[in-house]
Amino acid sequence: MGAVERGLEIRELECFLVLAEELHFGRTGERLYVSQSRVSQLLAALEQRIGARLVERTSRRVALTPLGTRFLAELRPAYEDLSSTVERARAAARGVEGTLRIGFQGTADTRLMAAIAAFQERHPACTTQILEIPFADPFGAVRRGEVDTAIVLLPVAETELVLGPVFSRERQTVAVSVRHPYARRESVTAAELKETPLIAATAPAPAYWRAAHAPSDVPAPEVRTLQEGLTLVAAGRGAMLLCRPTAEYHGRKDVVFVPVDGLPDSVLGMVWHRDGETARVREFAHALRTC
């Protein structure tokens, strides 16, 4: 092992990771409980170790250099793996106990249930609670501390939330009434959906999230729950995008689910609050990644 490798400081890497998120030396220092000058020292030490600048700093802005961007992309998963390994060792030493509250949106699919089973087998002293979260409020339960983590439909752009394992990538389907012209189709296109009234979630679901799940230029009703949406679909008040597992789970005789061509796949992700990360949450993230 060379001299550079022997001298590698985890604190320098942690400082760079936080600075890459905040792009602000003061806020980085606040999160790390160090002074702004200490942030500068840690970054300088890391840049000297690497031999090139990772961050460009002016009086107006802080930005990653191209090398810094590449370094971040490679460092983040490696750091997360290292942190998870250490935490799993700690958990094994002291045991993971208490209760883990897991929220889910739409339906608890087979991957989620397998992860819960694996987590329970590894940590029998920890109880899991599985709670459905509202369709129209995908992130509220995590923000309010009502659940420790949640499985939600992506995208997620909330700065206070951490996005963990991403899974269940599925082709999207559109729910329509059996009387709708699309009901007799083998598939529909994204362009056609732009001209179709698509039922969307109401606030407090963020606007970007609602737009991702109702990409239409035509006004349509907004709903709080999936059941409200499917009821309006059956009544011919609009169509509704759903991921395939949710469509299968909520199947009904007066609604047809038609595959959609040209839209990004639906994806589920595990999220938790940055201030609420615990050994239980990390261990469940590990179970999801490995199932």
CSV table of C-alpha atoms in Angstrom, one decimal:
chain,number,residue,atom,x,y,z
A,1,MET,CA,0.0,0.0,0.0
A,2,GLY,CA,1.4,3.4,-1.1
A,3,ALA,CA,1.9,6.5,1.1
A,4,VAL,CA,-1.1,8.2,-0.4
A,5,GLU,CA,-3.4,5.3,0.3
A,6,ARG,CA,-2.0,5.0,3.9
A,7,GLY,CA,-2.8,8.7,4.5
A,8,LEU,CA,-6.3,8.7,3.1
A,9,GLU,CA,-8.7,10.5,5.4
A,10,ILE,CA,-12.4,9.5,5.5
A,11,ARG,CA,-13.2,13.0,6.8
A,12,GLU,CA,-11.8,14.5,3.6
A,13,LEU,CA,-14.1,12.3,1.5
A,14,GLU,CA,-17.1,13.1,3.8
A,15,CYS,CA,-16.4,16.8,3.4
A,16,PHE,CA,-16.3,16.6,-0.4
A,17,LEU,CA,-19.5,14.6,-0.5
A,18,VAL,CA,-21.4,17.1,1.6
A,19,LEU,CA,-19.9,20.1,-0.3
A,20,ALA,CA,-21.0,18.5,-3.6
A,21,GLU,CA,-24.6,18.5,-2.3
A,22,GLU,CA,-24.6,21.9,-0.7
A,23,LEU,CA,-22.2,23.8,-3.1
A,24,HIS,CA,-21.8,26.2,-0.2
A,25,PHE,CA,-18.8,26.1,2.3
A,26,GLY,CA,-20.8,27.6,5.1
A,27,ARG,CA,-23.7,25.1,4.9
A,28,THR,CA,-21.2,22.3,4.5
A,29,GLY,CA,-19.5,23.3,7.8
A,30,GLU,CA,-22.8,23.5,9.6
A,31,ARG,CA,-23.7,19.9,8.5
A,32,LEU,CA,-20.3,18.6,9.5
A,33,TYR,CA,-20.1,20.7,12.7
A,34,VAL,CA,-16.9,22.3,11.7
A,35,SER,CA,-15.8,25.9,10.7
A,36,GLN,CA,-15.9,27.1,7.1
A,37,SER,CA,-12.1,27.3,7.2
A,38,ARG,CA,-11.9,23.7,8.2
A,39,VAL,CA,-14.0,22.7,5.2
A,40,SER,CA,-11.5,24.6,3.0
A,41,GLN,CA,-8.6,22.8,4.7
A,42,LEU,CA,-10.2,19.3,4.2
A,43,LEU,CA,-11.0,20.1,0.5
A,44,ALA,CA,-7.5,21.4,-0.1
A,45,ALA,CA,-5.9,18.3,1.5
A,46,LEU,CA,-8.0,16.0,-0.7
A,47,GLU,CA,-7.2,18.0,-3.9
A,48,GLN,CA,-3.5,17.9,-3.0
A,49,ARG,CA,-3.8,14.1,-2.5
A,50,ILE,CA,-5.5,13.7,-5.9
A,51,GLY,CA,-3.3,16.3,-7.7
A,52,ALA,CA,-6.0,18.4,-9.3
A,53,ARG,CA,-8.9,20.7,-8.4
A,54,LEU,CA,-12.2,19.1,-7.6
A,55,VAL,CA,-14.1,22.3,-6.9
A,56,GLU,CA,-14.1,25.7,-8.5
A,57,ARG,CA,-14.9,28.6,-6.0
A,58,THR,CA,-15.6,32.2,-6.9
A,59,SER,CA,-17.1,35.0,-5.0
A,60,ARG,CA,-20.5,34.1,-6.5
A,61,ARG,CA,-20.7,30.4,-6.8
A,62,VAL,CA,-19.2,27.0,-5.9
A,63,ALA,CA,-19.2,24.3,-8.6
A,64,LEU,CA,-17.6,21.0,-9.2
A,65,THR,CA,-14.9,20.7,-11.9
A,66,PRO,CA,-15.4,18.0,-14.6
A,67,LEU,CA,-12.9,15.9,-12.6
A,68,GLY,CA,-14.9,16.6,-9.4
A,69,THR,CA,-18.1,15.5,-11.1
A,70,ARG,CA,-16.5,12.2,-12.2
A,71,PHE,CA,-14.9,11.7,-8.8
A,72,LEU,CA,-18.3,12.2,-7.1
A,73,ALA,CA,-20.0,9.7,-9.3
A,74,GLU,CA,-17.5,7.0,-8.4
A,75,LEU,CA,-17.0,8.0,-4.8
A,76,ARG,CA,-20.6,8.1,-3.6
A,77,PRO,CA,-21.5,4.4,-4.2
A,78,ALA,CA,-18.1,3.3,-2.8
A,79,TYR,CA,-18.6,5.5,0.3
A,80,GLU,CA,-22.2,4.2,0.8
A,81,ASP,CA,-21.0,0.6,0.5
A,82,LEU,CA,-18.2,1.3,3.0
A,83,SER,CA,-20.6,3.0,5.4
A,84,SER,CA,-23.1,0.1,5.1
A,85,THR,CA,-20.5,-2.5,5.8
A,86,VAL,CA,-19.4,-0.6,9.0
A,87,GLU,CA,-23.0,-0.2,10.1
A,88,ARG,CA,-23.9,-3.8,9.5
A,89,ALA,CA,-20.9,-4.8,11.6
A,90,ARG,CA,-22.1,-2.4,14.4
A,91,ALA,CA,-25.7,-3.8,14.1
A,92,ALA,CA,-24.4,-7.4,14.3
A,93,ALA,CA,-22.4,-6.4,17.4
A,94,ARG,CA,-25.3,-4.7,19.2
A,95,GLY,CA,-28.3,-6.1,17.5
A,96,VAL,CA,-31.0,-4.1,15.5
A,97,GLU,CA,-33.9,-3.6,17.8
A,98,GLY,CA,-37.1,-1.5,18.1
A,99,THR,CA,-39.6,-0.9,15.4
A,100,LEU,CA,-39.1,0.0,11.7
A,101,ARG,CA,-42.1,1.7,10.2
A,102,ILE,CA,-42.2,1.2,6.4
A,103,GLY,CA,-44.6,3.2,4.2
A,104,PHE,CA,-45.6,2.1,0.8
A,105,GLN,CA,-47.5,3.7,-2.0
A,106,GLY,CA,-49.9,1.9,-4.3
A,107,THR,CA,-49.2,-1.7,-3.5
A,108,ALA,CA,-46.6,-3.7,-1.5
A,109,ASP,CA,-45.0,-5.7,-4.4
A,110,THR,CA,-43.2,-9.0,-4.2
A,111,ARG,CA,-39.7,-7.3,-4.0
A,112,LEU,CA,-40.8,-5.2,-1.0
A,113,MET,CA,-42.3,-8.2,0.8
A,114,ALA,CA,-39.2,-10.3,0.2
A,115,ALA,CA,-37.0,-7.5,1.6
A,116,ILE,CA,-39.2,-7.3,4.7
A,117,ALA,CA,-39.0,-11.1,5.2
A,118,ALA,CA,-35.2,-11.0,4.8
A,119,PHE,CA,-34.9,-8.1,7.2
A,120,GLN,CA,-37.0,-9.9,9.8
A,121,GLU,CA,-35.0,-13.1,9.4
A,122,ARG,CA,-31.7,-11.2,10.0
A,123,HIS,CA,-33.0,-9.0,12.8
A,124,PRO,CA,-35.7,-10.9,14.7
A,125,ALA,CA,-35.5,-8.4,17.6
A,126,CYS,CA,-36.8,-5.6,15.3
A,127,THR,CA,-40.5,-5.4,14.6
A,128,THR,CA,-41.7,-4.0,11.2
A,129,GLN,CA,-44.9,-2.1,10.7
A,130,ILE,CA,-46.2,-1.7,7.1
A,131,LEU,CA,-48.3,1.3,6.5
A,132,GLU,CA,-50.0,2.6,3.3
A,133,ILE,CA,-49.2,6.2,2.5
A,134,PRO,CA,-51.6,8.5,0.5
A,135,PHE,CA,-51.3,8.6,-3.3
A,136,ALA,CA,-51.4,12.4,-3.2
A,137,ASP,CA,-48.8,12.8,-0.4
A,138,PRO,CA,-45.9,10.5,-1.3
A,139,PHE,CA,-43.3,12.2,0.9
A,140,GLY,CA,-45.4,13.7,3.7
A,141,ALA,CA,-45.3,10.7,6.1
A,142,VAL,CA,-41.5,10.6,6.0
A,143,ARG,CA,-41.2,14.3,6.5
A,144,ARG,CA,-43.6,14.3,9.5
A,145,GLY,CA,-41.9,11.3,11.0
A,146,GLU,CA,-44.9,9.0,10.7
A,147,VAL,CA,-42.8,6.4,9.0
A,148,ASP,CA,-39.1,5.7,9.1
A,149,THR,CA,-38.8,5.0,5.4
A,150,ALA,CA,-41.2,4.8,2.5
A,151,ILE,CA,-41.3,3.0,-0.9
A,152,VAL,CA,-42.6,5.6,-3.4
A,153,LEU,CA,-42.9,6.2,-7.1
A,154,LEU,CA,-40.1,8.2,-8.5
A,155,PRO,CA,-39.1,10.9,-9.2
A,156,VAL,CA,-38.0,12.4,-5.9
A,157,ALA,CA,-36.3,15.8,-5.8
A,158,GLU,CA,-36.8,16.7,-2.1
A,159,THR,CA,-33.5,17.9,-0.7
A,160,GLU,CA,-34.2,16.7,2.8
A,161,LEU,CA,-34.9,13.1,1.6
A,162,VAL,CA,-32.3,10.5,0.9
A,163,LEU,CA,-33.0,8.2,-2.1
A,164,GLY,CA,-31.8,4.7,-1.4
A,165,PRO,CA,-32.3,1.5,-3.5
A,166,VAL,CA,-34.2,1.9,-6.7
A,167,PHE,CA,-36.1,-1.1,-8.1
A,168,SER,CA,-39.2,-2.5,-9.8
A,169,ARG,CA,-38.7,-0.8,-13.1
A,170,GLU,CA,-41.9,-1.5,-15.1
A,171,ARG,CA,-43.6,-0.5,-18.3
A,172,GLN,CA,-46.3,2.0,-17.6
A,173,THR,CA,-50.0,1.3,-18.3
A,174,VAL,CA,-52.9,3.6,-18.6
A,175,ALA,CA,-56.2,2.8,-16.9
A,176,VAL,CA,-59.3,3.6,-19.0
A,177,SER,CA,-63.0,2.8,-18.8
A,178,VAL,CA,-64.1,-0.3,-20.7
A,179,ARG,CA,-66.1,2.1,-22.8
A,180,HIS,CA,-63.0,4.2,-23.7
A,181,PRO,CA,-61.6,4.0,-27.3
A,182,TYR,CA,-58.3,2.9,-25.9
A,183,ALA,CA,-59.8,-0.1,-24.2
A,184,ARG,CA,-59.7,-2.1,-27.4
A,185,ARG,CA,-56.1,-1.2,-28.2
A,186,GLU,CA,-53.0,-3.3,-27.6
A,187,SER,CA,-51.1,-0.2,-26.6
A,188,VAL,CA,-51.2,3.6,-26.8
A,189,THR,CA,-48.4,6.1,-27.3
A,190,ALA,CA,-47.0,8.9,-25.1
A,191,ALA,CA,-48.0,11.4,-27.8
A,192,GLU,CA,-51.6,10.2,-27.6
A,193,LEU,CA,-51.6,10.6,-23.8
A,194,LYS,CA,-50.6,14.2,-24.2
A,195,GLU,CA,-54.0,14.8,-25.8
A,196,THR,CA,-55.9,12.6,-23.2
A,197,PRO,CA,-57.3,13.9,-19.9
A,198,LEU,CA,-55.1,12.1,-17.3
A,199,ILE,CA,-56.3,12.1,-13.7
A,200,ALA,CA,-53.5,13.4,-11.4
A,201,ALA,CA,-52.8,13.6,-7.7
A,202,THR,CA,-53.8,16.7,-5.7
A,203,ALA,CA,-51.5,18.7,-3.6
A,204,PRO,CA,-49.5,18.2,-1.4
A,205,ALA,CA,-47.9,15.9,-4.0
A,206,PRO,CA,-45.2,18.2,-5.6
A,207,ALA,CA,-45.9,19.7,-9.0
A,208,TYR,CA,-43.0,18.0,-10.6
A,209,TRP,CA,-44.2,14.6,-9.3
A,210,ARG,CA,-47.8,15.2,-10.4
A,211,ALA,CA,-46.6,16.2,-13.9
A,212,ALA,CA,-44.5,13.1,-14.2
A,213,HIS,CA,-47.5,10.8,-13.5
A,214,ALA,CA,-50.0,12.8,-15.6
A,215,PRO,CA,-48.0,14.0,-18.7
A,216,SER,CA,-51.0,15.5,-20.5
A,217,ASP,CA,-51.9,18.9,-21.8
A,218,VAL,CA,-55.7,18.4,-21.3
A,219,PRO,CA,-57.3,19.4,-17.9
A,220,ALA,CA,-58.6,16.5,-15.8
A,221,PRO,CA,-59.8,15.8,-12.3
A,222,GLU,CA,-57.3,15.5,-9.4
A,223,VAL,CA,-57.7,12.9,-6.7
A,224,ARG,CA,-56.3,12.1,-3.2
A,225,THR,CA,-56.3,8.3,-3.5
A,226,LEU,CA,-55.9,5.6,-6.1
A,227,GLN,CA,-59.4,4.4,-5.4
A,228,GLU,CA,-60.8,7.8,-6.2
A,229,GLY,CA,-58.9,7.9,-9.4
A,230,LEU,CA,-60.0,4.5,-10.5
A,231,THR,CA,-63.6,5.3,-9.7
A,232,LEU,CA,-63.4,8.4,-12.0
A,233,VAL,CA,-61.7,6.3,-14.6
A,234,ALA,CA,-64.6,3.8,-14.5
A,235,ALA,CA,-67.0,6.7,-14.8
A,236,GLY,CA,-65.3,7.9,-18.0
A,237,ARG,CA,-64.0,11.1,-16.4
A,238,GLY,CA,-60.4,10.5,-17.6
A,239,ALA,CA,-57.6,8.0,-17.8
A,240,MET,CA,-54.9,7.3,-15.2
A,241,LEU,CA,-51.3,6.2,-15.4
A,242,LEU,CA,-50.3,3.3,-13.1
A,243,CYS,CA,-47.3,1.0,-12.8
A,244,ARG,CA,-48.0,-2.6,-13.8
A,245,PRO,CA,-47.9,-4.2,-10.3
A,246,THR,CA,-50.4,-1.5,-9.0
A,247,ALA,CA,-52.6,-2.0,-12.1
A,248,GLU,CA,-52.7,-5.8,-11.5
A,249,TYR,CA,-53.4,-5.4,-7.8
A,250,HIS,CA,-56.3,-2.9,-8.4
A,251,GLY,CA,-57.8,-4.8,-11.3
A,252,ARG,CA,-61.6,-4.3,-11.7
A,253,LYS,CA,-64.2,-5.3,-14.4
A,254,ASP,CA,-65.1,-1.8,-15.5
A,255,VAL,CA,-61.5,-0.7,-16.0
A,256,VAL,CA,-59.0,-1.8,-18.7
A,257,PHE,CA,-55.2,-1.4,-18.3
A,258,VAL,CA,-53.4,-0.6,-21.6
A,259,PRO,CA,-49.6,-0.6,-22.0
A,260,VAL,CA,-48.0,2.7,-23.0
A,261,ASP,CA,-45.2,3.1,-25.6
A,262,GLY,CA,-42.7,6.0,-25.4
A,263,LEU,CA,-42.9,6.9,-21.7
A,264,PRO,CA,-40.1,6.2,-19.2
A,265,ASP,CA,-40.7,3.1,-17.1
A,266,SER,CA,-42.2,3.6,-13.7
A,267,VAL,CA,-39.6,3.1,-10.9
A,268,LEU,CA,-39.9,2.6,-7.2
A,269,GLY,CA,-37.4,3.9,-4.7
A,270,MET,CA,-36.8,3.8,-1.0
A,271,VAL,CA,-36.6,7.2,0.7
A,272,TRP,CA,-35.9,8.4,4.2
A,273,HIS,CA,-35.3,11.7,5.9
A,274,ARG,CA,-31.7,12.9,6.2
A,275,ASP,CA,-32.2,13.5,9.9
A,276,GLY,CA,-33.9,10.1,10.5
A,277,GLU,CA,-31.3,7.7,9.2
A,278,THR,CA,-30.8,4.8,11.7
A,279,ALA,CA,-29.2,1.4,11.7
A,280,ARG,CA,-32.7,-0.1,11.1
A,281,VAL,CA,-33.2,2.0,8.0
A,282,ARG,CA,-29.7,1.2,6.7
A,283,GLU,CA,-30.3,-2.5,7.3
A,284,PHE,CA,-33.6,-2.5,5.5
A,285,ALA,CA,-31.9,-0.7,2.5
A,286,HIS,CA,-29.4,-3.4,2.4
A,287,ALA,CA,-32.2,-6.0,2.4
A,288,LEU,CA,-33.8,-4.3,-0.5
A,289,ARG,CA,-30.6,-4.1,-2.5
A,290,THR,CA,-29.8,-7.8,-2.0
A,291,CYS,CA,-33.3,-9.3,-2.5
